[in-house]
Coordinates of C-alpha atoms in Angstrom, one line a residue:
M1 CA -0.1 -0.1 0.0
R2 CA 1.4 3.6 -0.7
H3 CA 1.4 4.9 2.7
I4 CA 3.8 2.3 3.9
H5 CA 7.3 3.6 3.5
T6 CA 9.5 0.4 4.0
N7 CA 12.9 0.0 2.2
S8 CA 12.9 -3.2 0.6
S9 CA 16.6 -3.9 1.3
M10 CA 16.2 -3.3 5.0
E11 CA 17.3 -6.7 6.3
Q12 CA 20.4 -6.1 4.1
S13 CA 21.6 -2.7 5.6
V14 CA 25.1 -2.2 6.9
L15 CA 23.7 -2.5 10.3
G16 CA 21.6 -5.4 9.8
R17 CA 18.1 -6.1 11.3
S18 CA 19.4 -6.2 14.9
F19 CA 19.3 -2.5 15.6
M20 CA 15.3 -2.6 14.9
E21 CA 15.0 -4.5 18.1
T22 CA 17.6 -3.8 20.4
G23 CA 19.1 0.0 19.2
L24 CA 22.6 0.5 18.6
T25 CA 24.9 1.1 21.9
W26 CA 27.1 4.5 22.1
Q27 CA 30.8 2.1 22.9
S28 CA 30.3 -0.3 19.7
Y29 CA 29.1 2.0 17.1
L30 CA 30.1 5.7 17.3
P31 CA 27.9 8.2 15.3
E32 CA 31.0 9.2 13.1
K33 CA 30.7 5.8 12.0
L34 CA 27.2 6.1 11.2
L35 CA 27.5 9.4 9.4
V36 CA 30.0 7.7 7.0
E37 CA 28.2 4.4 6.4
R38 CA 24.5 5.2 6.8
F39 CA 24.4 8.9 5.8
H40 CA 27.1 9.0 3.2
I41 CA 28.7 12.0 4.8
S42 CA 32.4 12.1 4.6
T43 CA 33.1 15.5 5.6
G44 CA 32.0 15.5 9.7
F45 CA 29.8 16.9 11.9
H46 CA 28.9 20.6 12.1
P47 CA 30.0 22.0 15.5
G48 CA 27.6 21.1 18.0
Q49 CA 25.4 18.2 15.9
R50 CA 27.4 15.2 17.8
D51 CA 27.0 17.0 20.9
I52 CA 23.4 16.9 20.5
I53 CA 23.4 13.5 19.3
E54 CA 25.1 12.2 22.4
Q55 CA 22.8 14.3 24.8
L56 CA 19.4 12.7 23.0
V57 CA 21.2 8.8 23.3
H58 CA 21.6 9.5 27.2
G59 CA 17.7 10.8 27.5
K60 CA 18.1 14.5 27.6
R61 CA 15.7 17.1 26.6
I62 CA 17.2 19.8 24.2
L63 CA 15.7 22.8 22.4
A64 CA 18.1 23.1 19.2
I65 CA 17.7 26.6 17.4
Q66 CA 20.2 26.4 14.5
R67 CA 20.2 28.2 11.1
T68 CA 18.7 26.9 7.9
A69 CA 20.2 24.2 6.3
W70 CA 22.8 23.5 9.3
G71 CA 21.5 19.7 9.4
K72 CA 19.0 19.5 12.4
S73 CA 17.2 16.3 11.0
L74 CA 20.4 14.6 11.1
C75 CA 20.6 14.7 14.8
Y76 CA 17.3 12.9 15.3
Q77 CA 18.0 10.5 12.7
I78 CA 20.8 9.4 14.0
A79 CA 20.1 9.2 17.7
S80 CA 16.9 7.2 16.9
L81 CA 19.4 4.5 15.8
Y82 CA 20.5 4.2 19.4
Y83 CA 16.9 3.4 20.6
P84 CA 15.1 0.4 20.6
H85 CA 11.8 1.5 19.7
L86 CA 9.7 4.5 17.9
T87 CA 10.9 7.9 17.3
I88 CA 8.0 10.3 16.7
V89 CA 8.5 13.3 14.5
F90 CA 5.5 16.0 14.9
S91 CA 6.0 18.0 12.1
P92 CA 4.0 20.8 10.7
L93 CA 3.8 20.4 6.6
K94 CA 2.9 17.1 4.6
A95 CA 5.4 18.0 2.1
L96 CA 8.3 18.3 4.5
M97 CA 7.3 15.0 6.3
R98 CA 6.9 13.5 2.9
D99 CA 10.4 14.7 1.9
Q100 CA 11.9 13.5 5.1
C101 CA 10.4 9.9 5.0
Q102 CA 11.5 9.5 1.8
R103 CA 15.1 10.2 2.6
C104 CA 15.2 7.9 5.6
N105 CA 13.6 5.2 3.8
T106 CA 15.7 5.5 0.4
M107 CA 18.9 7.1 1.3
Y108 CA 19.7 6.4 5.2
S109 CA 17.8 3.0 5.2
I110 CA 15.8 3.9 8.2
P111 CA 12.3 2.2 8.0
S112 CA 9.8 5.4 8.6
A113 CA 6.2 5.9 7.6
I114 CA 3.8 8.7 7.6
V115 CA 0.2 9.5 8.9
S116 CA -1.4 12.3 7.5
S117 CA -4.7 13.3 5.9
D118 CA -3.2 12.4 2.6
F119 CA -4.3 9.1 2.8
S120 CA -7.7 7.4 3.9
E121 CA -8.6 6.4 7.4
E122 CA -8.1 2.7 6.5
E123 CA -4.7 3.5 5.1
N124 CA -3.5 5.5 8.2
Q125 CA -4.9 2.7 10.6
A126 CA -2.8 -0.1 8.6
T127 CA 0.4 2.1 8.9
M128 CA -0.6 2.6 12.7
E129 CA -0.9 -1.4 13.1
Q130 CA 2.7 -1.8 11.8
V131 CA 4.0 1.1 14.0
V132 CA 2.4 -0.7 17.0
A133 CA 4.0 -4.0 15.7
G134 CA 7.4 -2.2 15.9
N135 CA 8.4 -2.3 12.2
F136 CA 9.3 1.5 12.1
K137 CA 11.9 3.2 13.6
L138 CA 10.6 6.7 12.7
L139 CA 6.7 8.2 12.6
F140 CA 6.1 11.5 11.0
I141 CA 2.8 12.9 11.8
A142 CA 1.0 16.4 12.1
P143 CA 0.2 17.6 15.7
E144 CA -3.4 17.7 14.2
R145 CA -3.6 14.2 14.5
L146 CA -3.5 13.9 18.2
D147 CA -7.2 15.1 18.2
N148 CA -8.0 11.8 16.0
A149 CA -9.6 8.8 18.1
G150 CA -7.5 6.4 16.1
W151 CA -4.5 8.2 17.1
Q152 CA -5.5 7.9 20.6
K153 CA -6.6 4.2 20.4
Y154 CA -3.2 3.3 19.1
V155 CA -0.8 5.6 21.2
I156 CA -1.3 3.8 24.5
R157 CA 0.1 0.6 22.5
M158 CA 3.2 2.2 21.0
R159 CA 6.5 2.1 22.8
I160 CA 8.1 5.3 22.4
S161 CA 11.8 6.0 22.5
M162 CA 11.9 9.7 21.7
I163 CA 9.9 12.5 20.6
V164 CA 10.7 15.2 18.0
I165 CA 9.0 18.5 17.5
D166 CA 9.9 20.1 14.6
E167 CA 9.6 23.6 13.6
A168 CA 9.1 23.9 17.5
H169 CA 8.4 27.8 17.0
C170 CA 4.9 26.7 16.1
I171 CA 4.3 25.9 19.9
S172 CA 4.8 29.7 20.8
T173 CA 2.2 32.0 20.6
W174 CA 4.9 34.5 19.4
G175 CA 6.3 32.2 17.0
H176 CA 6.0 33.3 13.5
D177 CA 4.1 30.2 12.5
F178 CA 1.9 29.5 15.7
R179 CA -0.3 26.5 15.3
P180 CA -2.8 26.0 18.5
H181 CA -2.7 22.2 17.5
Y182 CA 1.0 22.1 18.2
R183 CA -0.2 22.8 22.2
R184 CA -1.8 19.4 22.1
I185 CA 1.9 17.9 22.0
V186 CA 2.8 19.3 25.6
R187 CA -0.1 17.0 26.9
L188 CA 1.6 13.9 25.4
L189 CA 4.9 15.0 26.7
S190 CA 3.5 15.3 30.2
A191 CA 2.3 12.2 30.1
L192 CA 5.8 10.7 29.1
P193 CA 8.3 9.4 31.9
K194 CA 10.8 11.9 32.4
N195 CA 13.7 10.1 30.7
V196 CA 12.1 10.0 27.3
P197 CA 14.2 12.3 25.3
I198 CA 12.7 15.0 23.7
L199 CA 14.2 17.0 20.9
A200 CA 12.7 20.6 19.8
L201 CA 13.8 22.0 16.3
T202 CA 13.6 25.4 15.0
A203 CA 15.5 27.8 13.0
T204 CA 13.4 31.0 13.8
A205 CA 12.9 31.6 17.4
N206 CA 14.2 35.0 18.7
K207 CA 14.5 35.0 22.5
R208 CA 10.9 35.6 23.4
V209 CA 9.8 32.7 21.5
E210 CA 12.9 30.5 22.9
Q211 CA 11.2 31.6 26.5
D212 CA 7.6 30.6 25.6
V213 CA 9.0 27.4 23.6
L214 CA 10.8 26.4 27.1
Q215 CA 8.0 27.2 29.1
Q216 CA 5.4 25.0 27.1
I217 CA 7.9 22.1 27.0
G218 CA 9.0 22.1 30.2
E219 CA 12.1 20.4 31.8
V220 CA 14.6 21.1 28.9
T221 CA 18.1 20.3 29.8
Q222 CA 19.8 22.2 27.2
V223 CA 19.4 25.4 24.6
V224 CA 21.9 25.1 21.9
R225 CA 21.5 28.1 19.9
G226 CA 24.0 28.6 17.3
T227 CA 24.7 31.4 14.5
M228 CA 22.0 32.4 12.0
Q229 CA 24.7 33.4 9.6
R230 CA 24.5 32.0 6.1
P231 CA 27.5 33.0 4.2
N232 CA 26.9 31.7 1.0
L233 CA 23.8 33.7 0.8
H234 CA 24.0 37.0 -1.3
L235 CA 21.1 39.1 -0.3
N236 CA 19.6 42.2 -1.6
V237 CA 16.9 44.4 -2.1
E238 CA 15.2 45.9 -5.4
T239 CA 12.8 48.7 -5.2
L240 CA 10.3 48.2 -7.8
I241 CA 6.8 49.8 -8.0
G242 CA 3.9 47.7 -9.4
D243 CA 3.6 44.5 -11.7
Q244 CA 4.9 46.2 -14.3
E245 CA 8.5 47.0 -12.8
K246 CA 8.3 44.0 -11.3
L247 CA 7.7 41.6 -14.3
S248 CA 10.1 43.5 -16.5
Y249 CA 13.0 43.0 -14.0
L250 CA 12.3 39.2 -13.7
A251 CA 11.7 38.7 -17.5
E252 CA 15.4 40.8 -17.7
I253 CA 17.2 39.0 -14.9
L254 CA 16.0 35.2 -14.6
P255 CA 17.5 33.9 -17.8
Y256 CA 21.0 34.9 -16.2
Y257 CA 20.4 33.0 -12.8
P258 CA 21.8 29.5 -12.8
G259 CA 20.0 26.5 -11.5
T260 CA 16.6 26.4 -10.3
G261 CA 14.9 29.0 -7.9
I262 CA 11.5 29.9 -5.9
I263 CA 9.8 33.1 -6.2
Y264 CA 7.7 33.7 -3.2
T265 CA 4.2 35.5 -3.5
A266 CA 1.8 36.8 -0.6
T267 CA -1.3 35.8 -2.6
K268 CA -2.4 32.7 -4.6
S269 CA -3.6 34.9 -7.6
S270 CA -0.2 36.5 -7.9
A271 CA 1.7 32.9 -7.9
E272 CA -0.6 31.9 -10.7
M273 CA -0.3 35.2 -12.8
L274 CA 3.5 35.1 -12.4
A275 CA 3.8 31.5 -13.5
T276 CA 1.6 32.4 -16.7
F277 CA 3.8 35.3 -17.5
L278 CA 6.9 33.3 -17.1
I279 CA 5.6 30.3 -19.1
Q280 CA 4.7 32.8 -22.0
R281 CA 8.5 34.0 -21.8
G282 CA 9.3 30.5 -22.6
I283 CA 10.5 30.1 -18.9
N284 CA 9.7 26.4 -17.5
A285 CA 7.4 27.3 -14.4
D286 CA 4.7 26.4 -12.6
Y287 CA 2.5 27.8 -9.1
Y288 CA 2.2 26.1 -5.8
H289 CA -0.1 27.1 -3.5
A290 CA -2.8 25.3 -0.9
G291 CA -5.5 25.6 -3.1
R292 CA -3.9 22.9 -5.7
E293 CA -4.9 19.5 -5.0
D294 CA -2.6 17.1 -3.1
T295 CA -1.5 14.8 -5.9
V296 CA -0.6 18.1 -8.0
R297 CA 1.2 20.0 -5.3
Q298 CA 3.3 16.2 -4.9
D299 CA 3.8 16.4 -8.8
I300 CA 5.5 20.0 -8.4
E301 CA 7.7 19.0 -5.3
Q302 CA 8.9 15.9 -7.2
K303 CA 9.7 17.8 -10.6
L304 CA 11.2 20.7 -8.5
M305 CA 13.5 18.3 -6.6
S306 CA 14.4 16.7 -10.1
N307 CA 15.4 20.2 -11.6
Q308 CA 12.7 20.0 -14.0
Y309 CA 11.8 23.6 -13.6
K310 CA 13.6 26.9 -13.7
V311 CA 11.4 28.3 -11.2
V312 CA 8.1 27.7 -9.1
C313 CA 6.0 30.3 -8.3
S314 CA 4.4 29.7 -4.5
T315 CA 3.0 31.1 -1.4
N316 CA 4.9 30.0 1.7
A317 CA 2.7 26.8 1.3
L318 CA 6.4 25.6 0.0
G319 CA 8.2 27.3 2.9
M320 CA 9.5 24.5 5.3
G321 CA 8.4 21.7 2.8
I322 CA 11.0 21.3 0.5
D323 CA 14.8 20.3 1.4
K324 CA 16.4 20.7 -1.8
P325 CA 20.3 21.5 -1.5
D326 CA 20.5 23.1 -4.8
V327 CA 18.2 25.9 -5.0
R328 CA 19.8 28.8 -6.5
F329 CA 18.1 31.8 -6.1
V330 CA 15.1 32.6 -3.9
I331 CA 13.1 35.8 -5.0
H332 CA 10.3 37.7 -3.1
Y333 CA 7.8 39.2 -5.3
H334 CA 5.8 40.7 -2.0
I335 CA 7.5 41.8 1.2
P336 CA 7.0 39.2 3.8
V337 CA 5.3 39.4 7.0
S338 CA 8.5 39.6 9.3
P339 CA 12.3 39.3 9.0
I340 CA 11.5 35.7 10.9
H341 CA 9.5 34.7 7.7
Y342 CA 11.9 36.0 5.2
Y343 CA 15.0 34.3 7.0
Q344 CA 12.6 30.8 6.8
E345 CA 12.2 31.2 3.4
M346 CA 15.1 32.6 2.0
G347 CA 16.6 29.9 3.7
R348 CA 15.6 27.2 1.0
A349 CA 18.4 28.5 -0.9
G350 CA 22.0 27.3 -1.0
R351 CA 21.7 24.4 1.4
D352 CA 24.5 22.7 -0.3
R353 CA 26.6 25.7 1.0
K354 CA 27.0 27.0 -2.5
V355 CA 26.7 30.6 -3.4
S356 CA 23.0 31.5 -4.2
W357 CA 21.0 34.8 -4.2
C358 CA 18.2 36.2 -2.5
I359 CA 16.4 39.1 -3.7
L360 CA 13.6 41.0 -2.2
L361 CA 11.4 43.1 -4.7
Y362 CA 10.0 46.0 -2.6
D363 CA 7.2 47.9 -3.5
P364 CA 5.8 50.1 -0.6
T365 CA 2.2 49.4 -1.3
D366 CA 2.5 45.6 -0.6
V367 CA 2.4 46.2 2.7
T368 CA -1.3 46.9 3.0
I369 CA -1.3 43.1 1.9
Q370 CA 0.1 41.7 4.7
E371 CA -1.4 44.0 7.1
Y372 CA -4.8 42.7 5.7
F373 CA -3.6 39.1 6.5
I374 CA -2.5 40.1 10.0
R375 CA -5.7 42.0 11.0
N376 CA -8.1 39.2 9.5
E377 CA -5.8 36.2 11.0
R378 CA -8.5 35.5 13.5
P379 CA -12.4 36.1 12.8
E380 CA -14.4 39.1 14.8
G381 CA -15.1 38.5 18.2
K382 CA -18.9 38.1 17.5
Y383 CA -18.5 34.8 15.4
Y384 CA -16.8 33.5 18.7
D385 CA -20.1 34.5 20.0
V386 CA -21.9 33.1 17.5
V387 CA -20.5 29.5 17.6
L388 CA -20.4 29.2 21.2
S389 CA -24.0 30.1 21.5
L390 CA -24.7 27.0 19.0
L391 CA -22.8 25.0 21.1
R392 CA -24.6 25.8 24.2
M393 CA -28.0 25.3 22.4
N394 CA -26.8 21.9 21.2
A395 CA -26.1 19.7 24.0
Q396 CA -25.1 16.9 22.0
G397 CA -22.7 18.8 20.4
L398 CA -21.8 19.6 16.7
R399 CA -19.3 19.1 14.1
E400 CA -17.2 21.4 12.3
S401 CA -19.5 20.7 9.1
N402 CA -22.4 21.6 11.0
L403 CA -20.8 25.0 12.5
M404 CA -19.8 25.9 8.7
L405 CA -23.1 25.2 7.5
T406 CA -25.2 27.2 10.2
T407 CA -22.6 30.5 10.4
G408 CA -21.2 30.6 6.5
L409 CA -17.9 30.8 8.2
S410 CA -15.1 29.4 6.4
Q411 CA -13.2 26.0 7.2
K412 CA -10.1 28.2 8.6
A413 CA -12.1 30.6 10.3
T414 CA -14.4 27.8 12.3
R415 CA -11.3 26.0 13.3
T416 CA -9.5 29.1 14.9
I417 CA -12.5 29.8 16.6
L418 CA -12.8 26.2 18.0
A419 CA -9.0 25.9 18.6
D420 CA -9.5 29.1 20.8
L421 CA -12.5 28.3 22.7
E422 CA -11.2 25.0 23.4
E423 CA -7.9 26.6 24.8
Q424 CA -9.8 29.0 26.7
R425 CA -11.8 25.7 28.3
F426 CA -15.0 27.1 26.8
I427 CA -15.7 23.9 24.7
E428 CA -14.2 20.5 24.6
H429 CA -13.8 18.1 21.7
N430 CA -14.9 14.7 21.4
P431 CA -12.5 12.7 18.8
K432 CA -14.7 9.7 18.6
S433 CA -18.1 11.5 17.3
R434 CA -15.9 14.7 16.0
T435 CA -18.3 16.7 17.9
Y436 CA -17.7 19.8 19.9
T437 CA -19.7 20.6 23.2
A438 CA -20.1 23.7 25.4
I439 CA -18.4 23.4 28.7
S440 CA -20.6 25.1 31.4
R441 CA -18.5 27.8 32.9
L442 CA -18.8 31.7 33.6
G443 CA -16.7 34.1 32.1
Q444 CA -16.1 36.1 28.7
I445 CA -13.9 35.0 26.1
D446 CA -10.5 36.6 26.7
F447 CA -9.4 38.3 23.3
S448 CA -6.3 40.4 25.2
A449 CA -3.8 37.9 24.3
Y450 CA -5.0 37.9 20.4
D451 CA -5.0 41.5 20.6
E452 CA -1.4 41.6 21.8
V453 CA -0.3 39.0 19.2
R454 CA -1.9 41.1 16.4
L455 CA -0.1 44.0 17.7
Q456 CA 3.2 41.9 17.8
K457 CA 3.2 40.8 14.6
L458 CA 2.2 44.6 12.9
Q459 CA 5.4 45.4 14.7
E460 CA 7.3 42.4 12.8
L461 CA 5.8 43.8 9.5
S462 CA 7.5 47.0 10.6
N463 CA 10.5 45.7 11.4
I464 CA 10.9 44.0 8.0
Q465 CA 10.5 47.3 6.3
N466 CA 13.4 48.3 8.6
Y467 CA 15.4 46.1 6.9
V468 CA 14.4 46.9 3.5
Q469 CA 15.7 50.6 4.4
C470 CA 18.3 49.6 6.5
D471 CA 21.8 51.1 5.7
T472 CA 24.1 48.2 7.1
C473 CA 24.4 44.5 6.3
Y474 CA 21.3 42.8 5.4
M475 CA 22.7 39.3 6.8
E476 CA 23.7 41.1 10.2
Y477 CA 20.3 42.8 10.1
L478 CA 18.4 39.3 10.0
T479 CA 21.0 37.5 12.3
T480 CA 20.9 40.1 15.0
Y481 CA 16.8 40.3 15.1
L482 CA 17.0 36.4 15.5
G483 CA 19.5 36.7 18.3
D484 CA 22.9 36.7 17.3
E485 CA 25.5 39.5 18.5
P486 CA 25.9 42.3 16.2
G487 CA 28.9 43.2 14.4
S488 CA 29.0 40.3 11.7
H489 CA 29.0 41.9 8.2
C490 CA 28.6 39.2 5.7
R491 CA 30.6 41.2 3.0
Q492 CA 28.2 40.0 0.3
C493 CA 25.0 41.6 0.4
G494 CA 23.8 44.6 -1.6
R495 CA 24.6 46.9 1.0
C496 CA 28.4 45.3 1.7
R497 CA 29.1 45.1 -2.1
K498 CA 27.1 46.7 -4.4
T499 CA 29.2 45.1 -7.3
N500 CA 27.5 41.9 -6.9
F501 CA 24.5 43.4 -8.0
P502 CA 24.6 45.3 -11.0
P503 CA 21.9 47.5 -11.9
V504 CA 19.0 45.9 -14.4
T505 CA 17.4 48.0 -16.8
P506 CA 14.8 45.9 -18.9
S507 CA 14.7 46.3 -22.7
R508 CA 11.7 48.5 -24.1
R509 CA 10.6 45.0 -25.8
I510 CA 10.4 43.3 -22.4
Q511 CA 8.5 46.4 -20.9
G512 CA 6.0 46.2 -24.0
T513 CA 5.7 42.7 -23.3
V514 CA 4.9 43.0 -19.7
A515 CA 2.4 45.6 -20.9
Y516 CA 0.3 43.6 -22.9
F517 CA 0.6 40.8 -20.7
L518 CA -0.9 42.9 -17.9
E519 CA -3.7 44.1 -20.5
E520 CA -4.9 40.6 -21.8
G521 CA -2.7 38.0 -20.5
F522 CA -4.4 36.5 -17.4
L523 CA -7.6 36.0 -15.8
P524 CA -7.4 34.4 -12.1
R525 CA -8.6 31.0 -11.1
I526 CA -11.7 31.3 -8.9
E527 CA -10.5 28.6 -5.9
K528 CA -12.7 25.8 -4.6
R529 CA -13.2 26.3 -0.9
P530 CA -14.8 24.3 2.0
E531 CA -17.2 26.8 3.0
H532 CA -21.0 27.0 3.1
E533 CA -22.1 30.5 2.0
A534 CA -24.3 32.6 -0.3
G535 CA -23.4 32.2 -3.7
W536 CA -22.3 34.9 -5.9
S537 CA -21.7 35.7 -9.8
L538 CA -17.9 37.3 -10.1
S539 CA -16.7 38.9 -13.3
F540 CA -13.2 39.9 -13.4
H541 CA -12.5 43.3 -15.2
G542 CA -9.1 43.5 -14.1
N543 CA -6.6 45.6 -16.0
S544 CA -7.2 44.6 -19.8
R545 CA -8.7 46.9 -22.3
T546 CA -11.9 44.9 -22.6
G547 CA -12.3 44.7 -19.0
R548 CA -12.2 48.5 -18.5
L549 CA -14.6 49.0 -21.3
V550 CA -17.3 46.7 -19.9
R551 CA -16.6 48.1 -16.1
A552 CA -17.2 51.5 -17.5
S553 CA -20.4 50.5 -19.3
K554 CA -22.0 48.6 -16.6
Y555 CA -20.8 51.0 -13.6
E556 CA -20.1 54.3 -15.2
N557 CA -22.4 54.9 -18.2
A558 CA -19.4 56.0 -20.0
G559 CA -18.6 52.9 -22.2
P560 CA -19.4 51.8 -25.6
F561 CA -21.9 49.2 -24.5
A562 CA -23.6 51.5 -22.1
P563 CA -27.5 51.6 -21.9

């Protein structure tokens, strides 16, 4: 079955079958030997990697804050081989899990499996049965599955040797990608014996996030914080106003970049528009975002990994999901929402430590896009009251789909409200029936924490604008923001060495092609969404000449089609 990620040659691996039953011993098989024989790395460990592995093997709990491309995953992959039973890896993105699981099975001969919504409940249960039977060393799973009745049925039968929390900043309210479901991991940790090792991993935790994560995880023996410097990345900012200037710049510069790259956009429609334009220019491109079907996204990931694209235009859905060593350039079409987001996303480039380029295309008006997302991250307070009232009126409980149908809220908004209400103990979730019921308690919903987080995120948006406008080293600004000591210039960015980024002046021909494309060349796709709401008939007038004439005729009584 497709969900069972075993390695057919597992029994013939260099270590044999016995490690599945007893685990290795530190004295008989040092990690340096594993690094060469199992992981095919002859250059040795990065400073700090061996230390973390040894601490884990001795049952310690660690928060590791290390730069992107440092090799954080290697720490738990090697440490897991010293334990007789299962290592559970909680990970936020299916693409990330697929990539790591495939590497473990095909490259490192570590029997690994995934449980996720990519598979049917029957397939996930079959995987769980094999996990309980001891057929896997690593299980990759999303924190959202902790609410699943099937998970709760099987987890009590699992023999757990180690827990790994990838992208651990997701635990923190102050983290750049806070996910309420990550808080459920804390409950699991509290139920485990104190000698079960825990490894929390992140590349993007400033001091505030670090303290919040420590408070959530508890009893972390050691914080291992390394430098955030990425000396092989050449950073720059290009101030370009509007799609006309941005597309002209990309059309001129992309043919000169070597290898494969990623262009990040703030919106799905921009990713589609950009990919359409590049394809028309003869550049092998595609677009990637959460609105595309899983099978399509997986196909794009595989083609990107095998260098079948020049560029993939994507929202941050591709951010942490791809561990491709030879991404040669990362371009941001819109300003990101914070310095932490930018560091995480640009960190996809140059993971093989070879020179790579990271360019931010800055238009001051793009800031309003991110402001909109921040202000609308959580629904208005009145919708919390509506959902809570409905649950109080239905003592038997309601499912998520019932609430969506009744309120007209989107799936994302409904899930956010339910997670917040559950965290504040106004409701409880029954995984078996998949229903939510109200808890009898007094008091009002506390929105103060959400308001504080919103203000913090607006401040972070202001901080990324400071990055754009700073007159010092771009890399130093980011690494200092993430907790490094100031004073380390990269000597490669657009501030330190301007000759690395000569001026780009698009030809008149390219500018004309872009103008024509923006007039006539693109219609956005209306995405299917799991929402229950009143239907609307939409027409797109956009920038095209025909669209402007229709708009003027319909709404301004001034066009050629006016009655």
